[in-house]
Coordinates of C-alpha atoms in Angstrom, one line a residue:
Chain O
M1 CA -0.1 0.2 0.4
P2 CA 1.2 3.3 -0.7
A3 CA 2.9 5.6 2.1
S4 CA 0.4 8.1 1.9
W5 CA -2.0 5.5 3.9
E6 CA 0.1 5.2 7.2
R7 CA -0.8 8.1 9.4
P8 CA -4.9 6.8 8.5
L9 CA -3.7 3.6 9.5
L10 CA -2.1 4.8 12.4
I11 CA -5.3 6.4 13.5
G12 CA -7.4 3.0 12.7
G13 CA -5.2 1.2 14.8
L14 CA -5.7 4.1 17.8
I15 CA -9.4 3.3 17.7
L16 CA -9.4 -0.5 17.3
L17 CA -6.5 -0.6 21.0
I18 CA -9.1 1.7 22.4
A19 CA -11.5 -0.1 21.5
F20 CA -10.1 -3.9 22.3
P21 CA -11.1 -3.9 25.9
F22 CA -14.6 -3.7 25.6
L23 CA -14.1 -6.3 22.8
A24 CA -12.2 -8.4 24.5
E25 CA -14.5 -8.1 27.6
A26 CA -17.6 -8.7 25.1
T27 CA -15.9 -11.7 23.6
G28 CA -15.4 -13.1 26.4
N29 CA -11.3 -12.8 26.3
A30 CA -10.7 -10.6 29.1
Y31 CA -7.3 -11.9 30.1
M32 CA -5.8 -10.8 26.2
T33 CA -6.1 -6.7 27.6
S34 CA -3.5 -8.3 30.0
T35 CA -1.0 -9.7 27.2
L36 CA -1.7 -6.7 25.0
T37 CA -1.0 -4.4 27.5
R38 CA 2.5 -6.2 27.9
I39 CA 3.0 -5.2 23.8
L40 CA 2.2 -2.2 24.6
I41 CA 5.0 -1.6 26.7
L42 CA 7.3 -3.6 25.1
A43 CA 6.4 -1.1 22.1
I44 CA 7.4 1.9 24.3
A45 CA 11.2 0.3 24.9
A46 CA 11.1 -1.1 21.1
V47 CA 10.4 2.9 19.7
S48 CA 12.9 4.2 22.1
L49 CA 15.7 1.6 20.8
D50 CA 14.9 2.4 17.4
L51 CA 15.3 6.5 18.3
I52 CA 18.9 5.6 18.5
L53 CA 18.8 2.8 16.2
G54 CA 17.1 3.4 13.1
Y55 CA 17.9 7.0 13.1
C56 CA 21.2 7.0 14.1
G57 CA 22.9 4.1 13.8
L58 CA 23.3 3.4 17.1
V59 CA 23.4 -1.4 18.2
S60 CA 23.0 -0.8 21.5
F61 CA 23.1 -4.5 22.9
G62 CA 21.8 -3.4 26.5
H63 CA 18.8 -1.8 26.3
A64 CA 17.4 -4.3 28.7
A65 CA 19.1 -2.5 31.2
Y66 CA 17.7 1.0 30.9
L67 CA 14.2 -0.8 31.0
G68 CA 15.3 -2.7 34.5
V69 CA 16.6 0.0 36.4
G70 CA 13.3 1.5 35.7
A71 CA 11.3 -1.5 37.0
Y72 CA 13.6 -1.8 39.8
V73 CA 13.6 1.5 40.9
V74 CA 9.8 1.4 41.5
A75 CA 9.8 -2.7 43.2
I76 CA 12.1 -0.6 45.8
L77 CA 10.5 2.2 46.8
S78 CA 7.8 -0.2 46.6
F79 CA 9.3 -2.4 49.2
H80 CA 10.5 0.2 51.3
A81 CA 6.8 1.5 51.4
Y82 CA 5.5 -2.0 52.6
D83 CA 8.6 -2.6 54.4
G84 CA 8.3 0.3 56.6
S85 CA 12.2 0.9 56.3
D86 CA 14.4 4.4 54.8
L87 CA 16.3 4.1 51.5
L88 CA 19.0 6.7 51.9
G89 CA 17.3 8.3 54.9
L90 CA 13.9 8.7 53.1
P91 CA 11.1 6.4 52.9
G92 CA 9.7 4.3 50.5
T93 CA 6.7 5.8 47.7
T94 CA 4.0 4.1 46.1
Y95 CA 2.9 7.9 44.7
A96 CA 3.0 7.4 40.7
P97 CA 3.8 11.0 40.2
L98 CA 6.7 10.9 42.2
V99 CA 8.0 7.3 41.2
W100 CA 7.4 7.2 37.5
P101 CA 9.1 10.5 36.6
L102 CA 11.8 8.7 39.3
A103 CA 12.3 6.1 37.3
I104 CA 12.5 7.8 34.1
L105 CA 15.4 9.8 35.4
V106 CA 17.4 6.5 37.4
S107 CA 17.5 5.5 33.5
A108 CA 18.5 8.8 31.8
L109 CA 21.0 8.8 34.2
A110 CA 22.4 5.8 33.8
A111 CA 22.2 5.8 30.0
L112 CA 24.2 9.1 30.3
A113 CA 27.1 7.6 32.6
I114 CA 27.1 3.9 30.0
G115 CA 27.0 6.3 27.0
A116 CA 29.4 8.9 27.9
L117 CA 31.8 5.7 28.4
S118 CA 30.6 3.4 24.9
L119 CA 29.9 6.6 22.3
R120 CA 33.7 6.7 22.7
T121 CA 33.5 3.4 20.4
S122 CA 32.0 2.6 17.4
G123 CA 30.8 -0.4 15.6
V124 CA 31.3 -3.8 16.5
Y125 CA 33.1 -2.0 19.7
F126 CA 29.8 -0.2 20.7
I127 CA 27.7 -3.3 20.7
M128 CA 30.0 -5.3 22.9
I129 CA 31.2 -2.4 25.3
T130 CA 26.9 -1.6 25.7
L131 CA 26.2 -5.8 26.0
A132 CA 29.0 -5.3 29.1
F133 CA 27.5 -2.5 30.8
A134 CA 24.1 -4.6 30.8
Q135 CA 25.9 -7.3 31.7
M136 CA 27.5 -5.5 35.4
L137 CA 23.7 -3.9 36.4
F138 CA 22.2 -7.6 35.5
F139 CA 24.9 -8.8 37.9
L140 CA 24.5 -5.8 40.2
F141 CA 20.7 -6.6 40.7
V142 CA 22.0 -10.7 41.2
S143 CA 23.9 -9.3 44.6
L144 CA 21.7 -7.5 45.8
Q145 CA 20.2 -10.0 48.3
R146 CA 18.2 -7.2 50.2
Y147 CA 16.1 -6.7 47.2
G148 CA 15.5 -10.5 46.5
G149 CA 18.6 -10.9 44.7
D150 CA 18.3 -14.1 42.1
D151 CA 14.5 -14.8 43.1
G152 CA 13.7 -11.0 42.2
L153 CA 11.2 -8.9 44.5
F154 CA 7.4 -9.3 44.3
M155 CA 5.6 -5.7 44.9
F156 CA 3.6 -6.5 47.7
A157 CA 2.4 -2.9 48.0
G158 CA 0.7 -3.2 44.6
R159 CA 0.8 -0.8 41.6
S160 CA 0.9 2.8 41.8
E161 CA -1.2 5.4 43.0
L162 CA -2.1 7.2 40.6
P163 CA -3.9 10.7 41.7
G164 CA -7.9 10.1 40.5
I165 CA -7.5 7.0 38.7
G166 CA -7.4 3.2 40.3
I167 CA -4.7 1.7 38.2
D168 CA -5.1 -1.9 40.3
D169 CA -7.6 -2.3 37.1
D170 CA -6.4 -3.7 34.1
R171 CA -8.0 -2.3 32.6
T172 CA -7.7 1.5 32.9
F173 CA -3.8 0.0 33.6
Y174 CA -4.5 -0.7 29.5
F175 CA -5.1 2.4 29.1
V176 CA -2.2 4.2 31.3
A177 CA 0.0 2.1 28.7
L178 CA -1.7 2.8 25.6
A179 CA -1.6 7.0 26.6
A180 CA 1.9 6.2 27.7
L181 CA 3.0 4.5 24.0
T182 CA 1.2 7.4 22.1
G183 CA 2.7 9.6 23.9
F184 CA 6.0 9.0 23.3
V185 CA 5.5 8.0 20.1
L186 CA 4.3 11.4 19.3
L187 CA 7.1 13.0 21.1
C188 CA 9.6 10.9 19.5
R189 CA 7.9 12.0 15.7
A190 CA 8.5 15.7 17.2
I191 CA 12.0 14.5 17.9
V192 CA 13.1 13.1 14.7
A193 CA 11.3 16.0 12.5
S194 CA 13.1 18.8 14.4
R195 CA 16.6 19.9 13.6
F196 CA 17.9 17.6 16.0
G197 CA 16.8 14.6 14.4
R198 CA 17.7 15.8 11.2
V199 CA 21.4 16.2 12.9
L200 CA 21.2 12.3 14.4
Q201 CA 20.0 10.9 10.8
G202 CA 22.8 12.4 8.6
I203 CA 25.5 11.1 11.1
R204 CA 23.7 7.8 10.5
Q205 CA 24.4 8.4 7.2
N206 CA 27.8 9.7 7.1
E207 CA 29.3 10.9 10.5
R208 CA 32.2 11.9 9.0
R209 CA 30.6 14.6 7.0
M210 CA 28.8 15.7 10.0
V211 CA 31.9 16.2 12.1
M212 CA 33.2 17.7 8.6
L213 CA 30.7 19.8 8.9
G214 CA 30.8 21.7 12.7
F215 CA 28.2 18.8 14.1
P216 CA 29.6 18.1 17.9
V217 CA 28.9 14.8 16.8
Y218 CA 29.2 12.8 20.2
R219 CA 27.2 15.2 22.0
Y220 CA 24.5 15.1 20.1
K221 CA 24.6 10.7 19.8
L222 CA 24.8 11.1 24.4
V223 CA 21.7 12.9 24.3
A224 CA 20.1 10.6 21.4
F225 CA 21.8 7.8 23.5
V226 CA 19.8 9.4 26.6
I227 CA 16.5 10.1 25.7
A228 CA 16.3 6.3 24.2
G229 CA 17.4 5.5 28.0
A230 CA 14.8 7.2 29.6
G231 CA 12.1 6.0 27.0
A232 CA 13.3 2.3 28.3
G233 CA 13.2 3.6 32.2
L234 CA 9.4 4.6 31.3
A235 CA 8.6 1.0 29.6
G236 CA 10.4 -0.7 32.6
A237 CA 8.3 1.5 35.2
L238 CA 5.3 0.3 33.1
L239 CA 6.1 -3.2 33.4
A240 CA 6.5 -3.4 36.9
N241 CA 3.3 -2.4 37.7
H242 CA 1.8 -4.5 35.1
T243 CA 3.1 -7.5 36.6
R244 CA 3.7 -6.4 39.9
F245 CA 7.0 -8.2 40.3
V246 CA 11.0 -7.8 38.8
S247 CA 13.7 -10.0 38.9
P248 CA 17.4 -9.7 37.4
D249 CA 16.4 -11.4 34.6
M250 CA 14.7 -8.3 32.5
L251 CA 18.0 -7.1 32.2
H252 CA 19.7 -10.3 31.0
W253 CA 21.3 -9.8 27.6
T254 CA 18.5 -11.7 26.2
K255 CA 16.0 -9.8 26.9
S256 CA 18.2 -7.0 25.1
G257 CA 18.2 -9.5 22.0
D258 CA 14.9 -9.6 22.0
I259 CA 14.2 -5.8 22.1
L260 CA 16.6 -5.4 19.3
I261 CA 15.1 -8.4 17.0
M262 CA 11.3 -6.6 17.8
V263 CA 12.9 -3.4 16.0
I264 CA 14.5 -5.4 13.3
L265 CA 11.3 -7.4 13.2
G266 CA 9.2 -4.5 12.9
G267 CA 11.5 -2.4 10.7
I268 CA 14.6 -0.5 11.4
G269 CA 14.5 3.5 10.9
T270 CA 10.3 3.9 11.3
L271 CA 8.9 4.4 14.5
T272 CA 5.6 2.7 13.3
G273 CA 8.2 -0.7 12.5
P274 CA 8.8 -0.9 16.5
I275 CA 5.3 -1.4 17.9
L276 CA 4.6 -3.7 14.8
G277 CA 7.7 -6.0 15.9
A278 CA 7.1 -5.8 19.6
G279 CA 2.7 -7.1 18.6
A280 CA 4.3 -9.8 16.3
F281 CA 6.6 -10.9 18.7
L282 CA 5.0 -11.3 21.5
A283 CA 1.7 -12.9 19.8
I284 CA 3.9 -15.4 18.7
E285 CA 5.8 -16.2 21.5
E286 CA 2.2 -16.2 23.5
F287 CA -0.2 -17.6 20.5
L288 CA 2.0 -19.7 18.6
P289 CA 2.4 -22.5 21.1
V290 CA -1.6 -22.3 20.9
V291 CA -2.4 -22.5 17.5
F292 CA -0.2 -25.9 17.7
G293 CA -2.2 -27.0 20.4
D294 CA -5.2 -27.0 18.7
M295 CA -4.1 -28.2 15.8
G296 CA -3.1 -31.2 17.1
F297 CA 0.5 -31.2 17.0
E298 CA 1.3 -31.8 20.0
L299 CA 5.2 -32.0 19.8
L300 CA 5.5 -29.0 18.2
K301 CA 3.0 -27.0 21.3
D302 CA 5.9 -27.8 23.1
H303 CA 8.4 -27.3 20.8
W304 CA 7.5 -24.1 19.2
R305 CA 10.6 -22.6 18.8
V306 CA 11.5 -25.2 16.6
V307 CA 9.5 -23.7 14.2
F308 CA 9.7 -19.6 15.5
G309 CA 13.7 -19.9 14.5
P310 CA 13.5 -20.7 11.1
M311 CA 10.6 -18.3 10.9
L312 CA 12.9 -15.9 11.6
I313 CA 15.4 -16.3 9.6
V314 CA 13.1 -17.0 6.2
F315 CA 12.1 -13.2 7.2
V316 CA 15.4 -12.0 7.5
L317 CA 16.5 -13.6 4.3
F318 CA 12.7 -13.1 2.2
A319 CA 11.6 -9.7 3.8
R320 CA 13.7 -7.0 4.3
R321 CA 13.1 -3.8 6.0
G322 CA 10.8 -6.4 8.7
I323 CA 6.9 -5.9 8.6
Y324 CA 6.7 -2.0 7.9
G325 CA 8.7 -2.9 4.7
M326 CA 6.3 -5.2 3.6
L327 CA 3.2 -3.4 4.4
F328 CA 5.2 0.0 2.3
P329 CA 7.1 -0.9 -0.1
R330 CA 9.5 1.4 -1.4
R331 CA 8.4 2.1 -4.9
N332 CA 11.1 3.7 -7.6
G333 CA 11.6 7.7 -6.8
D334 CA 9.4 7.9 -3.7
G335 CA 11.6 10.2 -1.2
H336 CA 12.8 7.7 0.9
Chain D
M1 CA 50.2 -17.9 48.0
L2 CA 50.2 -21.9 46.7
L3 CA 45.9 -21.1 46.7
F4 CA 47.0 -17.7 44.5
I5 CA 49.0 -20.6 41.9
E6 CA 46.4 -22.9 41.6
Q7 CA 43.9 -20.3 40.8
T8 CA 46.4 -18.4 38.0
L9 CA 46.5 -21.8 36.9
N10 CA 42.3 -22.2 36.8
G11 CA 42.6 -19.0 35.1
L12 CA 45.2 -19.9 32.6
Q13 CA 43.1 -23.5 31.6
L14 CA 39.8 -21.3 31.4
G15 CA 42.1 -18.6 29.2
I16 CA 43.1 -21.9 26.9
F17 CA 39.7 -23.1 26.8
L18 CA 38.1 -20.0 25.9
F19 CA 40.7 -19.1 23.2
L20 CA 39.5 -22.4 21.8
V21 CA 35.5 -20.9 21.5
A22 CA 37.4 -17.6 20.6
A23 CA 39.9 -18.9 17.4
G24 CA 36.8 -20.2 15.8
L25 CA 34.0 -17.2 16.4
T26 CA 37.6 -15.1 14.8
L27 CA 37.6 -16.7 12.3
I28 CA 34.2 -16.2 11.2
F29 CA 33.6 -12.9 12.8
G30 CA 37.1 -11.6 12.1
I31 CA 37.8 -12.9 8.5
M32 CA 34.6 -13.8 6.6
G33 CA 32.2 -10.6 8.8
V34 CA 29.3 -12.0 10.2
I35 CA 28.3 -11.6 13.3
N36 CA 27.5 -15.6 14.3
L37 CA 25.5 -16.1 17.7
A38 CA 24.7 -19.6 16.7
H39 CA 28.8 -20.3 16.9
G40 CA 27.8 -21.2 21.0
S41 CA 25.6 -24.1 19.7
L42 CA 28.1 -25.6 18.3
F43 CA 29.9 -25.9 20.7
M44 CA 26.2 -27.4 22.3
I45 CA 26.0 -30.0 19.9
G46 CA 30.1 -30.7 20.1
A47 CA 29.3 -31.0 23.7
Y48 CA 26.1 -33.5 23.2
V49 CA 28.1 -35.3 21.0
A50 CA 30.9 -36.2 22.7
A51 CA 28.7 -36.9 25.6
T52 CA 26.5 -39.6 23.5
V53 CA 29.0 -41.3 22.1
T54 CA 31.1 -41.5 25.0
R55 CA 28.6 -43.3 26.9
M56 CA 27.5 -45.2 24.0
T57 CA 31.3 -46.8 23.9
G58 CA 33.0 -46.3 27.2
S59 CA 35.4 -44.5 25.6
F60 CA 35.9 -40.5 25.8
A61 CA 38.4 -41.0 23.0
L62 CA 35.8 -41.7 20.6
G63 CA 33.3 -39.3 21.7
L64 CA 36.0 -36.3 21.5
L65 CA 36.3 -38.2 17.8
A66 CA 32.6 -38.2 16.7
A67 CA 32.2 -34.7 18.1
L68 CA 34.7 -33.1 15.0
P69 CA 33.1 -34.8 12.1
A70 CA 29.7 -33.7 13.3
T71 CA 29.9 -30.1 14.5
A72 CA 31.9 -29.7 10.7
L73 CA 28.8 -31.1 9.5
A74 CA 26.4 -29.1 11.3
G75 CA 28.4 -26.4 10.4
I76 CA 28.6 -26.7 7.1
L77 CA 24.4 -27.3 7.0
I78 CA 24.3 -23.9 8.8
E79 CA 26.4 -22.4 6.1
V80 CA 24.9 -23.6 2.7
I81 CA 21.6 -23.0 3.8
V82 CA 21.8 -19.9 6.2
I83 CA 24.9 -17.8 6.4
R84 CA 25.8 -18.3 3.3
R85 CA 23.2 -15.6 2.2
L86 CA 24.8 -13.1 5.0
Y87 CA 27.9 -12.5 3.8
P88 CA 26.6 -9.2 2.3
R89 CA 23.7 -8.6 4.9
D90 CA 24.6 -5.8 7.3
H91 CA 25.0 -6.7 11.2
L92 CA 21.9 -6.4 12.0
D93 CA 20.5 -9.1 9.7
Q94 CA 23.2 -11.4 10.8
V95 CA 22.0 -10.9 14.4
L96 CA 18.7 -11.8 14.2
A97 CA 19.1 -14.6 11.3
T98 CA 21.7 -16.0 13.5
F99 CA 19.4 -15.7 16.9
G100 CA 17.0 -17.6 14.8
L101 CA 19.8 -20.3 14.5
I102 CA 19.8 -19.9 18.1
L103 CA 16.4 -21.0 19.1
F104 CA 16.1 -23.8 16.3
I105 CA 19.1 -25.5 17.4
N106 CA 18.4 -25.2 21.2
E107 CA 14.8 -26.4 20.9
A108 CA 16.0 -29.4 18.1
V109 CA 18.8 -30.1 20.6
T110 CA 15.6 -30.5 23.2
M111 CA 13.8 -32.6 21.2
V112 CA 16.1 -35.3 20.3
W113 CA 18.2 -34.8 24.5
G114 CA 15.6 -33.9 26.5
R115 CA 15.8 -31.3 29.0
T116 CA 17.4 -33.8 32.3
P117 CA 21.5 -32.6 31.8
L118 CA 23.8 -35.4 30.8
F119 CA 27.1 -35.8 33.0
L120 CA 30.4 -37.3 31.9
N121 CA 33.2 -38.5 34.0
V122 CA 36.6 -37.4 33.4
P123 CA 38.2 -40.1 31.3
P124 CA 40.5 -42.7 33.2
A125 CA 43.4 -42.3 31.3
L126 CA 43.5 -38.4 32.7
S127 CA 42.2 -38.8 35.6
G128 CA 44.4 -38.6 38.7
S129 CA 46.5 -35.0 39.6
I130 CA 50.3 -34.4 39.6
E131 CA 52.2 -31.9 41.5
I132 CA 53.9 -29.6 38.8
I133 CA 55.2 -26.8 40.9
P134 CA 55.9 -28.7 44.7
G135 CA 53.2 -28.4 46.5
V136 CA 50.3 -27.5 43.8
P137 CA 48.7 -31.2 42.8
Y138 CA 47.0 -30.4 39.9
P139 CA 44.6 -32.5 38.0
V140 CA 46.0 -34.0 34.9
Y141 CA 42.9 -33.0 32.6
R142 CA 43.1 -29.5 33.1
I143 CA 46.5 -30.1 31.7
A144 CA 45.3 -31.8 29.1
I145 CA 42.9 -28.8 27.7
I146 CA 46.0 -26.4 28.2
V147 CA 48.6 -29.0 26.0
A148 CA 45.5 -29.2 23.6
G149 CA 44.6 -25.3 23.9
V150 CA 48.5 -24.4 22.8
L151 CA 48.3 -26.9 20.2
V152 CA 45.2 -25.6 18.5
A153 CA 46.4 -22.0 18.8
L154 CA 50.1 -23.7 17.6
L155 CA 48.7 -25.1 14.5
M156 CA 45.7 -22.3 13.2
W157 CA 48.4 -19.7 13.2
L158 CA 51.0 -22.0 10.9
I159 CA 48.1 -23.1 8.6
I160 CA 47.1 -18.9 8.4
A161 CA 50.0 -17.6 8.6
R162 CA 52.8 -20.0 7.0
T163 CA 50.0 -21.8 4.4
R164 CA 49.0 -21.6 0.5
I165 CA 44.9 -21.8 2.4
G166 CA 45.9 -19.5 4.8
M167 CA 46.9 -16.9 2.5
L168 CA 43.9 -17.2 0.7
I169 CA 42.2 -16.5 3.6
R170 CA 43.5 -13.7 4.2
A171 CA 43.3 -11.8 1.3
G172 CA 39.9 -13.2 0.8
S173 CA 38.8 -11.2 3.8
T174 CA 40.3 -7.9 2.2
N175 CA 39.3 -8.3 -1.0
R176 CA 36.5 -11.2 -1.6
E177 CA 36.0 -10.2 -5.9
M178 CA 39.7 -9.9 -6.8
V179 CA 40.7 -13.4 -5.2
G180 CA 37.3 -15.1 -7.0
A181 CA 38.7 -13.2 -10.2
L182 CA 42.1 -15.4 -9.9
G183 CA 40.4 -18.7 -9.7
V184 CA 39.8 -18.9 -6.6
D185 CA 36.2 -20.7 -5.6
I186 CA 35.3 -18.4 -2.7
A187 CA 32.4 -19.7 -1.6
L188 CA 34.5 -23.3 -1.0
L189 CA 36.7 -21.6 0.6
Y190 CA 34.3 -20.0 3.1
T191 CA 32.1 -22.9 3.5
A192 CA 35.5 -24.7 4.3
L193 CA 36.1 -21.7 6.7
F194 CA 33.1 -22.0 8.5
A195 CA 33.0 -25.8 9.0
A196 CA 36.8 -25.7 10.3
G197 CA 35.2 -22.9 13.2
A198 CA 32.4 -24.5 14.1
V199 CA 34.9 -28.0 15.1
F200 CA 36.9 -25.4 17.0
A201 CA 33.5 -25.0 18.9
G202 CA 32.7 -28.8 19.0
F203 CA 36.4 -29.4 20.4
A204 CA 36.2 -27.2 23.0
G205 CA 32.8 -28.2 23.8
A206 CA 33.6 -31.4 23.9
M207 CA 36.5 -31.6 26.2
A208 CA 33.7 -29.1 28.6
G209 CA 31.7 -31.8 29.0
P210 CA 33.8 -33.8 31.7
L211 CA 34.3 -30.3 33.1
V212 CA 30.8 -28.9 33.2
S213 CA 26.7 -30.0 33.5
V214 CA 26.3 -30.6 29.1
Q215 CA 22.8 -29.1 28.8
V216 CA 20.5 -26.7 26.8
G217 CA 22.0 -22.7 27.0
M218 CA 25.6 -23.5 27.8
G219 CA 26.4 -22.2 24.4
E220 CA 24.7 -19.1 25.2
Q221 CA 27.2 -18.6 28.5
I222 CA 29.7 -19.3 26.1
L223 CA 29.4 -17.6 23.4
I224 CA 29.2 -14.3 25.4
L225 CA 32.4 -14.3 26.8
A226 CA 33.9 -15.4 23.4
F227 CA 32.6 -12.1 22.1
V228 CA 34.1 -10.2 25.3
V229 CA 37.5 -12.1 24.6
I230 CA 37.8 -11.2 20.8
V231 CA 36.7 -7.9 21.3
I232 CA 39.1 -7.4 24.1
G233 CA 41.9 -9.1 22.3
G234 CA 40.7 -6.8 18.8
I235 CA 38.3 -7.9 16.5
G236 CA 40.2 -10.5 13.8
S237 CA 43.6 -10.9 15.5
I238 CA 44.4 -14.1 16.2
R239 CA 47.0 -13.0 18.3
G240 CA 44.5 -10.4 20.4
A241 CA 41.9 -13.6 20.4
L242 CA 44.9 -15.8 22.9
V243 CA 45.8 -13.0 25.1
G244 CA 42.4 -11.7 26.1
A245 CA 41.2 -15.3 26.3
V246 CA 44.2 -15.6 28.8
L247 CA 43.4 -11.9 30.2
V248 CA 39.6 -13.1 31.0
G249 CA 39.9 -16.4 32.2
V250 CA 42.6 -15.4 35.3
V251 CA 40.3 -12.2 35.6
D252 CA 37.7 -14.3 36.1
T253 CA 39.0 -17.1 37.7
L254 CA 40.7 -14.7 40.4
G255 CA 38.2 -12.8 40.8
R256 CA 35.7 -15.5 41.6
A257 CA 38.5 -17.0 43.8
F258 CA 39.1 -14.0 45.7
V259 CA 36.8 -10.7 45.7
P260 CA 34.2 -12.3 48.6
D261 CA 37.4 -12.7 50.6
M262 CA 38.8 -9.2 50.3
L263 CA 34.9 -7.3 50.7
K264 CA 35.3 -9.3 54.0
L265 CA 37.5 -7.6 55.4
F266 CA 35.5 -4.8 55.3
M267 CA 31.4 -6.1 54.9
P268 CA 29.5 -8.8 57.4
P269 CA 30.3 -12.1 56.1
A270 CA 27.4 -12.6 55.0
E271 CA 26.3 -9.8 52.5
A272 CA 30.3 -10.1 51.3
D273 CA 29.5 -13.2 49.7
G274 CA 26.4 -12.0 48.2
V275 CA 28.1 -8.8 47.1
G276 CA 31.0 -10.7 46.3
A277 CA 29.4 -13.2 43.6
G278 CA 27.8 -10.3 42.2
L279 CA 31.4 -7.8 42.0
A280 CA 33.1 -11.2 40.6
S281 CA 30.5 -11.9 37.7
M282 CA 30.8 -8.3 36.8
M283 CA 34.8 -8.4 37.1
V284 CA 35.3 -9.7 32.9
Y285 CA 32.4 -7.5 32.3
L286 CA 34.4 -4.4 33.8
L287 CA 37.7 -5.7 32.4
M288 CA 36.4 -5.2 28.7
A289 CA 34.7 -1.4 29.6
V290 CA 38.3 -0.9 31.0
V291 CA 39.8 -2.1 27.8
L292 CA 37.7 -0.4 25.6
V293 CA 37.3 3.2 27.5
M294 CA 41.5 3.0 27.1
R295 CA 42.0 0.8 23.3
P296 CA 38.2 1.7 21.3
S297 CA 39.3 -1.3 19.0
G298 CA 40.9 -3.6 21.0
L299 CA 44.7 -4.4 22.9
F300 CA 45.7 -4.9 19.2
P301 CA 43.7 -3.8 16.4
V302 CA 44.4 -4.9 13.3
A303 CA 45.3 -2.8 11.2
V304 CA 42.2 -0.5 8.9
R305 CA 41.1 -2.2 6.0

């Protein structure tokens, strides 16, 4: 379909997403609202990664770290609120207007520190150094015995409190996640279209040229890296609230791989692609075993990855530019 | 002090062992330019085949021998069916496709061997220990790994630096088309190279069998460490891979042995164990980060092509 259909399609998709919980409840599939909430949250993480991957050419293999940091900020403050104990002399809290921005801020600070060091390298070395820092954070949370160590931390105090909105209800929480995704995507659109975003795309195309033109390339990349980390922190805060549980597993390198796969699968360098990618990846994970079960393939139901793996390979080999590229094929004479 | 010597030897042994995995990876990654996440899966296949044949025949030597052609075959299949199409693609496509391979191979291995880990004894001929330094008895099997690793490193260096095939490989990595135009079947050369990398991984997996439990997912653990090794050493440099592997092996082993004790000097013991274990696991990544911050292209950067 032509690229000009993207906007109507997005608006249509948003309307469909708004109607979804009611449709799910009407058809007796209320549990699917929770599944879709997870997809919306991870879509935020995928879009944030694509902001640096697709628009700036930075392959960060540690993006789950910022997701985990955001989630742990929420969970640790909730732990202290439930426990009644102090954290650095301050009481814990579950008050969302305080906790969520704090989660985003801490993730952004982590991204600032890691990015400042990592951006000195490039290419494969950059992939590996971001992975190294993410692994360090992974082991840091493993070693924090007080917050559950290996086993993770349950949020006994429940979800964060939003003034005037009770998000303990799954449907309400779904709308909070949808609003967060919509807001974040709109913000990213503005960033991409701005002068700042144009410079990032210039860096991706030809970094040396941008240096020669006098742009402080390192600083541009670092700011983009921090924004991406903050976005993942937001996703982490929501994810902790969604499951009411955090564990070091959220920061494991395979999770960073998952987010990376979502972006590549959906289509790099677009903001719609990563959302589609997150949806496709998580929907396959959720429903492929079920589908095999319904079709009577018991062996494949247990071992669905034996099909999913080759699916990914075939997809890479034959569908360039991901799902987005399949929906909006490039034509000769198209601008980009 | 004796403990320190023993742990340093253990670190050296882990390092040599990592080199076996990293050497194959550096061939594929450094020379052919493919990020092959499935390299750890070949390691795992080697371990499973060796463990199974050893159990069937009762001979570890046969198990080890069987792992080599099995992983070579697996490598050839993977190269011909998937990897071959990825050479002209960018790294991200390679990451996605080889991630797909990991999912497939892990699940296929689970279907064949089940989820219970296999355990393998050290072969009788290599069990026991000898005193290499007075007062430090050291297991023969670990010495065997060190010797095997050093031999493989030598063999590899000889082939790459001293033979015609090595020359073609080096030339092919610089300019594929040119070597092809000289009448060399470059596709065949690359398949052979990939198979060789697979055999290195398989050999390491087979040797690892008696030391660790053979289970699904064992490949990914070692894969990340192998990537750390070649990034520290400098991508594409065999010498860098050797130095990086020994460095990583020693730092990891000494960290695990001494960091918790050092923390106990100024922390309650219970807490020191927890934090120490975490900190010890972090050491390798800390090493990589420090190396890359100081030298952004590794310790032995290969000249820019």
